Coordinates of C-alpha atoms and ligand atoms in Angstrom, one line a residue:
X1 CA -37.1 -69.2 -5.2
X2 CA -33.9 -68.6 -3.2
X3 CA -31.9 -65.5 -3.1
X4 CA -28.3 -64.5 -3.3
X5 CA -27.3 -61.3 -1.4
X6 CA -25.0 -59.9 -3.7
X7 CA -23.0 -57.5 -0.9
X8 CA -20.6 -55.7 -3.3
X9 CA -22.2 -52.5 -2.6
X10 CA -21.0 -52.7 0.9
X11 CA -17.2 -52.6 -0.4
X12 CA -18.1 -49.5 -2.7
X13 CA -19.5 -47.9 0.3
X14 CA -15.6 -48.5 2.2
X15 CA -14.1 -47.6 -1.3
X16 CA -15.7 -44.2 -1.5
X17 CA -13.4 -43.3 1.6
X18 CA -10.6 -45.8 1.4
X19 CA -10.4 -47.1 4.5
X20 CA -11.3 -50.4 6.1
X21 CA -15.5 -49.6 6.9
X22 CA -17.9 -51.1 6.5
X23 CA -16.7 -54.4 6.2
X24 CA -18.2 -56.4 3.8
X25 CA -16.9 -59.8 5.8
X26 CA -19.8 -58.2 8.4
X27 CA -22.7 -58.6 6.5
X28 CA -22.0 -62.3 6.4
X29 CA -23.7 -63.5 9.5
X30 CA -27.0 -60.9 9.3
X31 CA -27.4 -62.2 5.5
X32 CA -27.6 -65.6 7.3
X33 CA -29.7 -64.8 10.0
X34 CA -32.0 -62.9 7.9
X35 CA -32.7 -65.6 5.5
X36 CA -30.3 -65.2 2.1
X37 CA -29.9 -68.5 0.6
X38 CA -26.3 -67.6 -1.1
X39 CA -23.5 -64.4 -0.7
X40 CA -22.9 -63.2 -4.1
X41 CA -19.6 -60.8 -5.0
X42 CA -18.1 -59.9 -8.1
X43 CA -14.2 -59.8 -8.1
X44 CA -13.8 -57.2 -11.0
X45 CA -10.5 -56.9 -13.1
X46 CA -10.3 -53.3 -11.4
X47 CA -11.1 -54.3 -7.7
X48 CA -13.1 -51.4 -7.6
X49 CA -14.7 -53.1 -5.0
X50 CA -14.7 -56.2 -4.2
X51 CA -10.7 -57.0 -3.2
X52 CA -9.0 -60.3 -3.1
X53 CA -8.1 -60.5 0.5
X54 CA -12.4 -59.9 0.9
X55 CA -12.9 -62.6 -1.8
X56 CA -10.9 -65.1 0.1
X57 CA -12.1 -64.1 3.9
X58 CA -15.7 -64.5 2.7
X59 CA -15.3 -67.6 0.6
X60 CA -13.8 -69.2 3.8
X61 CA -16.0 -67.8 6.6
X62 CA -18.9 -67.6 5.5
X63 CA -21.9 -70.3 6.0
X64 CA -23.9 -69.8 3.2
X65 CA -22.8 -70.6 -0.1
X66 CA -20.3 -68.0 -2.3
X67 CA -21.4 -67.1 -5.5
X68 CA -18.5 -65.3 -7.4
X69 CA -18.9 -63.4 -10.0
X70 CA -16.6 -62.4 -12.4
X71 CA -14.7 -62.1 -16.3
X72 CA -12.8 -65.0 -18.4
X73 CA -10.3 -63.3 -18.0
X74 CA -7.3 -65.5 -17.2
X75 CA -5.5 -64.2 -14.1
X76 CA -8.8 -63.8 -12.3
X77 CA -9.9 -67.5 -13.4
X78 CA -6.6 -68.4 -11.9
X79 CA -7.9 -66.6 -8.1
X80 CA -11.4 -68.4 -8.8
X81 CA -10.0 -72.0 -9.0
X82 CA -7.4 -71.2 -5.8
X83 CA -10.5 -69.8 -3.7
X84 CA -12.7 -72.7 -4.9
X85 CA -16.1 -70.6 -4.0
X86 CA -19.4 -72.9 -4.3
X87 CA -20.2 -71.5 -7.6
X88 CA -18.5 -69.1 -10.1
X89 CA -20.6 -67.4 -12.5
X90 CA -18.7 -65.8 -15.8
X91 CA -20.0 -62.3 -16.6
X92 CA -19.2 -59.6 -19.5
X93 CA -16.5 -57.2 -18.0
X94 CA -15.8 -53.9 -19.1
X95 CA -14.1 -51.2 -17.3
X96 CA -15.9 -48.3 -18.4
X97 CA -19.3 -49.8 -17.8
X98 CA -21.1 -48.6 -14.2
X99 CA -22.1 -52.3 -13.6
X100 CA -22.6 -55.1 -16.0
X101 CA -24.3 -54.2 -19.3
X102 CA -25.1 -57.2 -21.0
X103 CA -25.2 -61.0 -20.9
X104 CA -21.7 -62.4 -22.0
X105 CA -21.0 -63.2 -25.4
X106 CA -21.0 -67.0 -25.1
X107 CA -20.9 -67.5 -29.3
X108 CA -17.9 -65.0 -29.4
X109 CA -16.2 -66.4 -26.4
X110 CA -16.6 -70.3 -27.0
X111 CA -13.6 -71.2 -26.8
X112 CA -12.0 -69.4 -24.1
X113 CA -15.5 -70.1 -22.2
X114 CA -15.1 -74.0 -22.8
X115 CA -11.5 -73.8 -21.5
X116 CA -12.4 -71.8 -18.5
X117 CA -15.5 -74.1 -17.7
X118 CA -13.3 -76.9 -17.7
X119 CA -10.7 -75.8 -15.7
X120 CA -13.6 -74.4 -13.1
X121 CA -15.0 -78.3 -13.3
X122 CA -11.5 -79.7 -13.3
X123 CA -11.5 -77.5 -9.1
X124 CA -15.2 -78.9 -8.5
X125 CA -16.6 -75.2 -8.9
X126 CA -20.1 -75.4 -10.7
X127 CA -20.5 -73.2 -13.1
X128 CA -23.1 -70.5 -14.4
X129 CA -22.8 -68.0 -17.3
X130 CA -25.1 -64.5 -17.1
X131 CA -26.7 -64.2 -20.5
X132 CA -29.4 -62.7 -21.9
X133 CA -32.8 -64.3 -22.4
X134 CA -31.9 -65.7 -26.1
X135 CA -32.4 -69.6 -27.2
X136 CA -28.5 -69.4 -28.9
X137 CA -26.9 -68.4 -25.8
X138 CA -28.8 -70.9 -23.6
X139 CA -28.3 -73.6 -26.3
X140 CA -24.3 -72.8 -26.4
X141 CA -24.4 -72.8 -22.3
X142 CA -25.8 -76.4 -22.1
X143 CA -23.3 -77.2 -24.6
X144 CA -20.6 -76.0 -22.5
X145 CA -21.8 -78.3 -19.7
X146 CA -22.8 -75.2 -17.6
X147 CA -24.9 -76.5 -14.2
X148 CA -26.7 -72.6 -14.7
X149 CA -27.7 -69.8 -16.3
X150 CA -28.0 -66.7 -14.9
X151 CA -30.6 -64.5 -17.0
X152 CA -29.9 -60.6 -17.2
X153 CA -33.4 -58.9 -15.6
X154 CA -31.4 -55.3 -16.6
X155 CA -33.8 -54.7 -19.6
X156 CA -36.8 -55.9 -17.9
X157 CA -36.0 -53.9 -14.5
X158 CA -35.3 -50.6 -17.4
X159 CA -38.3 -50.7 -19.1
X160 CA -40.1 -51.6 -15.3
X161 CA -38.4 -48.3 -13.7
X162 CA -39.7 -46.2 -17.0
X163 CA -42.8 -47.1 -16.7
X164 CA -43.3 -47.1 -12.8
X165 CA -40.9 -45.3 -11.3
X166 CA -40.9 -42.6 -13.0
X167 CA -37.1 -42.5 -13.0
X168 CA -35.1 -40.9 -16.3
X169 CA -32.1 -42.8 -14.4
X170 CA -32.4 -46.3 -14.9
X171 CA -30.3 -49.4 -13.5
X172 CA -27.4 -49.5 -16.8
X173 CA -26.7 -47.1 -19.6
X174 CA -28.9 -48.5 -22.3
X175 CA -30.0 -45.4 -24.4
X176 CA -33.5 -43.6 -22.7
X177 CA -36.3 -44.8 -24.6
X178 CA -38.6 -42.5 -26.2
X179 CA -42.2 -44.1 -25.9
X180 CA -45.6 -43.7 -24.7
X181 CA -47.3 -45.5 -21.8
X182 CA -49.0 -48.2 -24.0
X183 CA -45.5 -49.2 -26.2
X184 CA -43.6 -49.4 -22.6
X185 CA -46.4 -51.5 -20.9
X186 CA -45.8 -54.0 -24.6
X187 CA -42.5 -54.0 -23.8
X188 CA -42.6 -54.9 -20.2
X189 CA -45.0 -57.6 -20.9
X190 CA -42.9 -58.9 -24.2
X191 CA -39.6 -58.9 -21.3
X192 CA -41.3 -60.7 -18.9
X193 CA -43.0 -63.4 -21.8
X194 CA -39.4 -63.6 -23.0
X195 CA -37.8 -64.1 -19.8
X196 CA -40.3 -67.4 -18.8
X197 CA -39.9 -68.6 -22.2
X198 CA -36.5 -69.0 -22.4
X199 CA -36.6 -69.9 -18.4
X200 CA -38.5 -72.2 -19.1
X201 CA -36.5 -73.9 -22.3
X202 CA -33.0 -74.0 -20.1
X203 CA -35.5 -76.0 -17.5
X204 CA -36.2 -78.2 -20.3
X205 CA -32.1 -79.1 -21.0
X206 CA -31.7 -79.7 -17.9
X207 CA -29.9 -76.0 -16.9
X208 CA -30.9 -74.5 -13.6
X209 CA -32.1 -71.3 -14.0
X210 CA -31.0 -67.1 -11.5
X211 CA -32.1 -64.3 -12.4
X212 CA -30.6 -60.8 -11.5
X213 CA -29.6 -57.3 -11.8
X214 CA -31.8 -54.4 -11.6
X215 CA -34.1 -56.6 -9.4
X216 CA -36.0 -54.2 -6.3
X217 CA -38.7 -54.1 -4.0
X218 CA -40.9 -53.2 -6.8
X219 CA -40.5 -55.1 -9.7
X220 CA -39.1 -58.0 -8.5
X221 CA -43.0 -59.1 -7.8
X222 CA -43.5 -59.8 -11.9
X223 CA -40.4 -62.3 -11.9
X224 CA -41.4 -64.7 -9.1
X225 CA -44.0 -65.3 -11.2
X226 CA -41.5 -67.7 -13.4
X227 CA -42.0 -70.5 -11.6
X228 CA -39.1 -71.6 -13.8
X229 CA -36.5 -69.3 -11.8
X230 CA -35.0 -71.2 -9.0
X231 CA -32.6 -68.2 -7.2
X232 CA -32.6 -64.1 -7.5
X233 CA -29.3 -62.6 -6.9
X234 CA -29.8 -58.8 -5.8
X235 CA -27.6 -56.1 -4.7
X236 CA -28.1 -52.6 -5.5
X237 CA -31.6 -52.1 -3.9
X238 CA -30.8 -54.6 -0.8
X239 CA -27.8 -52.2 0.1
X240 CA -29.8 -49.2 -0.9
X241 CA -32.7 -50.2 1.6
X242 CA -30.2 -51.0 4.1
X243 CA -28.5 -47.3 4.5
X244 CA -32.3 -46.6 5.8
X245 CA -33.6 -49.9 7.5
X246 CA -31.2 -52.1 8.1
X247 CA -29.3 -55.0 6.3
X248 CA -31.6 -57.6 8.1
X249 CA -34.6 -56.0 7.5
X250 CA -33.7 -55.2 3.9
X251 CA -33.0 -58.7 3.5
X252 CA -36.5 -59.9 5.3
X253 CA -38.6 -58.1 3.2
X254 CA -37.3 -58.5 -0.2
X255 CA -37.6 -62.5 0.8
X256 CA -41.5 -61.6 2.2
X257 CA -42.0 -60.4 -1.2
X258 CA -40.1 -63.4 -3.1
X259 CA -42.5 -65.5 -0.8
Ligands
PXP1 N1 -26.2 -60.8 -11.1 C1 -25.1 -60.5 -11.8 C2 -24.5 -61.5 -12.7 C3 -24.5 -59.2 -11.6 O1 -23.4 -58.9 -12.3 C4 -25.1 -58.3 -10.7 C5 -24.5 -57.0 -10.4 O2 -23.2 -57.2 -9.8 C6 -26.3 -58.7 -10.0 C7 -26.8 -60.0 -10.2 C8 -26.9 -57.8 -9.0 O3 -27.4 -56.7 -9.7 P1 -28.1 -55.5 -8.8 O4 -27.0 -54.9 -8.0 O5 -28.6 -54.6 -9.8 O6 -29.1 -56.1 -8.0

């Protein structure tokens, strides 16, 4: 299972102040060194991070692959297909949201979807479209001609953090669920049955199959289990760890535990 460094965080971190540290261009070579298999950023419609001019200097300096996230929006499609990053994956974009709620609507989107696919083909970008584990959306993806899917772990990593953690905080603003021990641990195991099954089916079409967002040190243990999954993309908890240990170390031992 490989794993995509997603090093957004790094750019909020610079944002808070305004200014021009930390660089996220630095974490290029350590994610390298450590052992990511793929840099992952999302170039959001607000650039509340993530900037153009970082897009472009990381897309053409760094040595590991560039996943870039981001909406189907036009003007940003436009900026994908000039940067030409290995792989663009098309996400739901709100501007209220924290961080990305949902899979993308793929039934609701077709046709804009199929036009930006195509255009992302037509620039030799492989594609991949962050969904939710659901047979429609995966179906619809393949028919798109998508080379991925990228599933959303954010329930999964939810009901995980209420369960484990302890946490009344979790990883996006779905609405605090009110249950005992026994219906959460049902849930968890129901998410993580769901998650392999429909894994498992996009194998079967012939889509390659991430994974990612609310993925940590803790929980990311029950999803390497889907033998299915072939790459993690994580950010939050990477970064998080970092503050205290280190980007490369943060990096080594969320790949021990992958291992
Ligand atoms: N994958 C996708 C498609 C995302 O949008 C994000 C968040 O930017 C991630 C993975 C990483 O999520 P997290 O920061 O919670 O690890």
């Amino acid at each position: 299972m490989k794993l995509g460094v997603n090093i957004d965080h790094i750019a909020v971190l610079r944002e808070a102040r305004e200014i021009n540290d930390p660089n996220p261009l630095d974490a290029l070579g350590i994610c390298k060194l450590a052992g990511a298999d793929q840099i992952t950023i999302h170039l959001r419609e607000d650039r509340r991070h993530i900037h153009d001019e970082d897009a472009k200097n990381i897309i053409n300096l760094s040595a590991l692959p560039v996943n870039l996230e981001c909406s189907i929006n036009d003007e940003i499609i436009k900026i994908a297909c000039e940067l030409k990053p290995h792989r663009v994956t098309l996400v739901p974009e709100n501007r209220a949201e924290v961080t990305t709620e949902g899979g993308l609507d793929v039934k609701g989107n077709f046709e804009q979807i199929k036009k930006v696919v195509r255009l992302l083909h037509k620039n030799e970008i492989e594609v991949s479209l962050f969904i939710d584990p659901c047979e429609e959306m995966i179906k619809l993806s393949k028919e798109l001609k998508c080379e991925w899917i990228e599933l959303h772990t954010g329930s999964f990593a939810n009901i995980y953090a209420m369960l484990f953690s302890g946490l009344d905080r979790t990883h996006h603003s779905i609405k605090q669920l009110e249950l005992s021990r026994d219906e959460l641990t049902k849930k968890l195991k129901k998410s993580i049955r769901e998650i392999k099954k429909y894994s498992k089916l996009a194998r079967e079409i012939g889509l390659k199959v991430a994974a990612g967002h609310g993925l940590n040190y803790q929980n990311v243990e029950l999803i390497t289990t889907i033998k299915e999954i072939e790459e993690l993309n994580i950010g939050q908890s990477i970064i998080a760890r970092s503050v205290f240990a280190g980007l490369e170390k943060a990096i080594i031992d969320i790949k021990e535990l992958i291992k």
